[in-house]
CSV table of C-alpha atoms and ligand atoms in Angstrom, one decimal:
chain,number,residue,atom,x,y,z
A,14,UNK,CA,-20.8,63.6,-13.9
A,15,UNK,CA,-22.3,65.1,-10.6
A,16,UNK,CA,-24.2,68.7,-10.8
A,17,UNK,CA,-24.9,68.1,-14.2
A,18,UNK,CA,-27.5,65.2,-13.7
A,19,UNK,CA,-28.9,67.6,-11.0
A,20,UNK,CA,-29.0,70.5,-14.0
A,21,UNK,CA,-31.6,68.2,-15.7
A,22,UNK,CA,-34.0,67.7,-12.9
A,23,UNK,CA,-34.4,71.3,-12.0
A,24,UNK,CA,-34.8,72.0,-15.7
A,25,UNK,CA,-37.3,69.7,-16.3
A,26,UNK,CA,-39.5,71.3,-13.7
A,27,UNK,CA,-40.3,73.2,-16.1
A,28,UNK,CA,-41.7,71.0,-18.1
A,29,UNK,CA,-43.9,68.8,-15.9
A,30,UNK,CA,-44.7,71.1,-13.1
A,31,UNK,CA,-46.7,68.6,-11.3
A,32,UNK,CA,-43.9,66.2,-10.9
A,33,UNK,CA,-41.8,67.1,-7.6
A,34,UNK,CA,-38.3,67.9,-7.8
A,35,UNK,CA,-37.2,64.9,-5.6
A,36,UNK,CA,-38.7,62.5,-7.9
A,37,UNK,CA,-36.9,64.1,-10.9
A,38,UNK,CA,-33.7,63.7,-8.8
A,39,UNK,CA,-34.5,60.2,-8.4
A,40,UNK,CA,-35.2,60.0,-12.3
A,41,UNK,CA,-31.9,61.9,-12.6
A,42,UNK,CA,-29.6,59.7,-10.5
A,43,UNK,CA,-31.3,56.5,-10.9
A,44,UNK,CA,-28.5,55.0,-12.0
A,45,UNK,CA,-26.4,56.5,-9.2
A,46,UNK,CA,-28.4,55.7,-6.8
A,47,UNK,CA,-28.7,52.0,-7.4
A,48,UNK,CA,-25.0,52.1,-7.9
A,49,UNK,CA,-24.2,52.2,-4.7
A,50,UNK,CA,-25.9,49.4,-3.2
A,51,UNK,CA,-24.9,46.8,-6.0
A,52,UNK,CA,-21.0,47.9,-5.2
A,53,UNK,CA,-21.9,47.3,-1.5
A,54,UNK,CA,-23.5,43.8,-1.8
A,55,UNK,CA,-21.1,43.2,-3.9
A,56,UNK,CA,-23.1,42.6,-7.2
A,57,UNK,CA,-20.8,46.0,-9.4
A,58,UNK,CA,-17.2,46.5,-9.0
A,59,UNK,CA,-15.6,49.6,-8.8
A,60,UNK,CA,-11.9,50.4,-7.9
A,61,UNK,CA,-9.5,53.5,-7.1
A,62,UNK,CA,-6.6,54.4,-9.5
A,63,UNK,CA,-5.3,58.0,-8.7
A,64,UNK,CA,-4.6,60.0,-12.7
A,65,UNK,CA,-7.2,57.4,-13.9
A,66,UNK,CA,-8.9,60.2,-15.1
A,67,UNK,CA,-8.2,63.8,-14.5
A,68,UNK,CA,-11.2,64.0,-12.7
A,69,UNK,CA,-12.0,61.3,-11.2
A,70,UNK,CA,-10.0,58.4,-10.0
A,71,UNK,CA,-12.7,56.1,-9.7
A,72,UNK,CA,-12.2,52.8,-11.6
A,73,UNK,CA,-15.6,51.2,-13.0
A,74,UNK,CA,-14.9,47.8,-13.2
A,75,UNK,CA,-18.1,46.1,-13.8
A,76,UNK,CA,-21.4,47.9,-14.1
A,77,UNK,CA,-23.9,46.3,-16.4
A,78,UNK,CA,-26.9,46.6,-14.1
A,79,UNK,CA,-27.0,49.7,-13.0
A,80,UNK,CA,-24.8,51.8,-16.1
A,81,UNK,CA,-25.0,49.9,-19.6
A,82,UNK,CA,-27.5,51.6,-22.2
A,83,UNK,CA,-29.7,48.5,-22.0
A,84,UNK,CA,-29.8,48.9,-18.4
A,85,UNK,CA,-30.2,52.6,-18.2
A,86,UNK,CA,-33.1,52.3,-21.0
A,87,UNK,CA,-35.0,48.9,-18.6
A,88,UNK,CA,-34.7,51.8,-16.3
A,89,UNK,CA,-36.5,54.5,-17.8
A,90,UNK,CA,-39.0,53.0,-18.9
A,91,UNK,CA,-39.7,51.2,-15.7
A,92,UNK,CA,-39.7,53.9,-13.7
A,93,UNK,CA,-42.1,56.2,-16.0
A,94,UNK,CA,-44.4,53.4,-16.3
A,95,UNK,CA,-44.2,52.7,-12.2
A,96,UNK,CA,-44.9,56.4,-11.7
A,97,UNK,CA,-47.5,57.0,-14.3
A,98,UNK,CA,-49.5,53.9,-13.5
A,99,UNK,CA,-49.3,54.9,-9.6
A,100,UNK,CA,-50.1,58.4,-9.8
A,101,UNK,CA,-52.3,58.6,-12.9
A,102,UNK,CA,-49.9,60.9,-14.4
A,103,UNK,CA,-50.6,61.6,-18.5
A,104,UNK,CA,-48.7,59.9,-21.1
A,105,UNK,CA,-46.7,62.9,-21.7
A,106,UNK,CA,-45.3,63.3,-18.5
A,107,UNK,CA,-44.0,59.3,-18.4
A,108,UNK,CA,-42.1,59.9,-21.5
A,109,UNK,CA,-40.3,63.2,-19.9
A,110,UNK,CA,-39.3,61.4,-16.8
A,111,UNK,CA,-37.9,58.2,-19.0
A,112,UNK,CA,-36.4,61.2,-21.1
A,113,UNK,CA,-34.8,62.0,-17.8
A,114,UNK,CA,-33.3,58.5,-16.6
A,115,UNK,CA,-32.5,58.3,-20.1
A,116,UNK,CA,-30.1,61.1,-19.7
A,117,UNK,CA,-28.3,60.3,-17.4
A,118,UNK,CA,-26.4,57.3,-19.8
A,119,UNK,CA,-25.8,60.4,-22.4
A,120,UNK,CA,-24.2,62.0,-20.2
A,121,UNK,CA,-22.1,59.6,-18.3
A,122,UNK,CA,-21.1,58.4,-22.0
A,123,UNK,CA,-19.7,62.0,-22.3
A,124,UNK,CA,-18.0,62.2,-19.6
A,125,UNK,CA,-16.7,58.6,-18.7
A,126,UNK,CA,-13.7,56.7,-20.2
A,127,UNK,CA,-15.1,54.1,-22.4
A,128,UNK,CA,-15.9,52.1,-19.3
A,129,UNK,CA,-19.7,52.3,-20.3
A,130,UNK,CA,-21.2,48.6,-21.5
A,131,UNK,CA,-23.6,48.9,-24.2
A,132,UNK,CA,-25.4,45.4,-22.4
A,133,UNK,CA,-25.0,43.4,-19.4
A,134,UNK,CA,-23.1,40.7,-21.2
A,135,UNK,CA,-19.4,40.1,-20.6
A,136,UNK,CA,-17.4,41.2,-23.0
A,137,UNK,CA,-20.2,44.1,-24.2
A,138,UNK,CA,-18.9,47.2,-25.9
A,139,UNK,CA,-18.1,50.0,-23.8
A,140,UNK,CA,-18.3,53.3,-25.0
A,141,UNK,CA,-17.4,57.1,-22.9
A,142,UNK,CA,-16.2,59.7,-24.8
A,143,UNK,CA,-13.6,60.8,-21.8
A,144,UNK,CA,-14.5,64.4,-21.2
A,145,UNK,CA,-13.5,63.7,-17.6
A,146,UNK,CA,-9.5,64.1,-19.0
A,147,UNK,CA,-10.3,67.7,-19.5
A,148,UNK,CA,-10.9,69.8,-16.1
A,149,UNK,CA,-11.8,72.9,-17.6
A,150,UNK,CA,-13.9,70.9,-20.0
A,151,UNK,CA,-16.0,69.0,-17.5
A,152,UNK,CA,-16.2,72.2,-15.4
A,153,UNK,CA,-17.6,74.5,-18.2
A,154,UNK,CA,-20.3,71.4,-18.9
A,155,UNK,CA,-21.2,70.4,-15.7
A,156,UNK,CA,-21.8,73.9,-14.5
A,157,UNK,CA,-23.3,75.1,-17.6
A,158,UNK,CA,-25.9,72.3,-17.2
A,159,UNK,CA,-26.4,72.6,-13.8
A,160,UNK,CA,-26.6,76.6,-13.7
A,161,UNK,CA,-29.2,76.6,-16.7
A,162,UNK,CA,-31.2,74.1,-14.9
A,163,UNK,CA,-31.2,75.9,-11.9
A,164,UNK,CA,-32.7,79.0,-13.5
A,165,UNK,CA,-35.2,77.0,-15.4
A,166,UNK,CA,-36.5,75.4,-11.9
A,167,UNK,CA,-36.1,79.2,-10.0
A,168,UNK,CA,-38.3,81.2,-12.7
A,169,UNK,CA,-40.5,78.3,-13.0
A,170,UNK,CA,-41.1,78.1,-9.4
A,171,UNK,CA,-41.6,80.2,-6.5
A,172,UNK,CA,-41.5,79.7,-3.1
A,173,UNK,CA,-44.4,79.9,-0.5
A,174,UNK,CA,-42.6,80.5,3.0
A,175,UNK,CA,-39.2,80.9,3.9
A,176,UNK,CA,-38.3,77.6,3.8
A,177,UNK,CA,-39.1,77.4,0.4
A,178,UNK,CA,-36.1,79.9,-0.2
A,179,UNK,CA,-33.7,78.9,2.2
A,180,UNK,CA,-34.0,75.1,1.6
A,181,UNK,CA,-33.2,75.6,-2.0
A,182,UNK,CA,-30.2,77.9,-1.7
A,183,UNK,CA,-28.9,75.7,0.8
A,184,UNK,CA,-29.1,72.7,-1.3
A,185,UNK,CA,-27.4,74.3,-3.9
A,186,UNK,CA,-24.5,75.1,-1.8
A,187,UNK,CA,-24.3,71.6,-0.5
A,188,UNK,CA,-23.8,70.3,-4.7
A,189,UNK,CA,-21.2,72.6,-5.2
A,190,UNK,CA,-19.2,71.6,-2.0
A,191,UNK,CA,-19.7,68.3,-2.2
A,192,UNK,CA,-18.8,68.6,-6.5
A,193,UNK,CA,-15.9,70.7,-5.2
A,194,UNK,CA,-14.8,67.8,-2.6
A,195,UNK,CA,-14.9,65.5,-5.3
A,196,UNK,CA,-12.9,67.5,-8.0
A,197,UNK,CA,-10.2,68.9,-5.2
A,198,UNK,CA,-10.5,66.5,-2.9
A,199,UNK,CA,-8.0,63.4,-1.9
A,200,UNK,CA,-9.2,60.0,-3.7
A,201,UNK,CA,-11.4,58.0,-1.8
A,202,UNK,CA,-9.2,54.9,0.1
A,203,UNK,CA,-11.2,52.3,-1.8
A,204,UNK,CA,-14.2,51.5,-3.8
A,205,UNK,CA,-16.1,50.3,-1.2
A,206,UNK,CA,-15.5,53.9,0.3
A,207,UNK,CA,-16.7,55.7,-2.7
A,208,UNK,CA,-19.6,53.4,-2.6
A,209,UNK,CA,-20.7,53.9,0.9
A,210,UNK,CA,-20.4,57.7,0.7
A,211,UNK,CA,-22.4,58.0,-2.9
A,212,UNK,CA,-25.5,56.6,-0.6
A,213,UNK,CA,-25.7,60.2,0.6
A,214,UNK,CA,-27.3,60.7,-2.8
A,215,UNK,CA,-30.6,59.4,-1.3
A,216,UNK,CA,-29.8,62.5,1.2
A,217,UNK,CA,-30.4,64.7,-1.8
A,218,UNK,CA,-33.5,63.1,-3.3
A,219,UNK,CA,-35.2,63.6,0.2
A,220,UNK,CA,-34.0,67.1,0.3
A,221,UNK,CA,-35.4,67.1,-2.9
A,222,UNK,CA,-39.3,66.7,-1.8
A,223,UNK,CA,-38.6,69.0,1.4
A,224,UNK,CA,-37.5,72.2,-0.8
A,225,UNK,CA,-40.6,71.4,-3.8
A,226,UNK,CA,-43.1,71.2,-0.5
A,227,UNK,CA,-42.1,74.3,0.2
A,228,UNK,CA,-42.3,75.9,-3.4
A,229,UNK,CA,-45.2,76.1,-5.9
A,230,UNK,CA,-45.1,76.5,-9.8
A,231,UNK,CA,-45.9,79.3,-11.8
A,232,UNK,CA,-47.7,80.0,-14.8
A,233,UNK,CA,-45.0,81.4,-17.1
B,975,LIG,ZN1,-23.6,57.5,-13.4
């Protein structure tokens, strides 16, 4: 799942208006964005098997740390702790951004063959209910998500200069090429590929912060 996980953070802008977009795309992508950097030192495996998956031909090998549910739930609650204790956030707002790295398991389990490990043990249970052999059904959830989430975060927002406006359109252009690259696309030439060029998600959680500077909330 790509947009999807994105659909989530601008939706929960909504609900905790004080938290900036780019830290609910790091809440989002968390486990994405460790992802790479375990592949790359060599710490995850991942492979490339072309018809793998209708959708993706990405092989997940071995994943534990950053995608089994035990992992993805040490997460959460890490990171809404970290950020509550280090901006003095309320109670309520920790458990909505664990609610949010939390999500992203859900819906990798979705869409992922079972490839998923329940722990980091060998041999763990994986799970992944394999929406990702159905295009038109990974399409119609994926953009569903996203496009919901997107209204959420437009009508719950507004911008305060033209950056604010432009920033955000734009970055929602960039998903849906780069989601399009990935559906259409060739496969990548190897894991390590796909690994070096998923960094460019911490592209997107900058991006993040630069379009919520330059947008405020509403009261709705
Ligand atoms: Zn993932």
């Amino acid at each position: 799942m790509f947009i999807g996980h994105f659909g989530v953070a601008f939706g929960a802008k909504r609900a905790v208006p004080a938290v900036s977009l780019g830290t609910l795309f790091v809440a989002c992508q968390l486990a994405d964005l460790v992802w790479p950097v375990l592949v790359i030192a060599g710490v995850e495996r991942v492979g490339v098997q072309p018809g793998l998956t209708v959708v993706t031909p990405l092989d997940f090998i071995y994943y534990p740390f950053s995608h089994s549910l035990v992992a993805a739930a040490s997460w959460a609650l890490a990171f809404a702790a970290l950020y509550t204790v280090l901006r003095g956030a309320r109670t309520r707002t920790g458990i909505l951004l664990a609610a949010v790295v939390a999500s992203h398991w859900v819906l990798d389990a979705l869409t992922h063959r079972p490839d998923l490990p329940l722990t980091p043990r060998a041999g763990s249970t994986r799970v992944g209910l394999g929406l990702w052999d159905s295009l038109p059904g990974t399409l119609a959830v994926e953009v569903l998500l996203f496009a919901g989430g997107l209204w959420l975060y437009a009508r719950a927002t507004r911008a305060i200069d033209r950056t604010g406006r432009v920033a955000l359109w734009a970055l929602v252009a960039f998903l849906l090429a780069v989601y399009a690259a990935n559906l259409f696309g060739p496969p990548p030439p190897s894991g390590m590929a796909a690994a070096w060029s998923a960094l460019a998600m911490w592209l997107l959680v900058a991006w993040g912060y630069w379009v919520d500077r330059h947008r405020t909330p509403v009261r709705l």
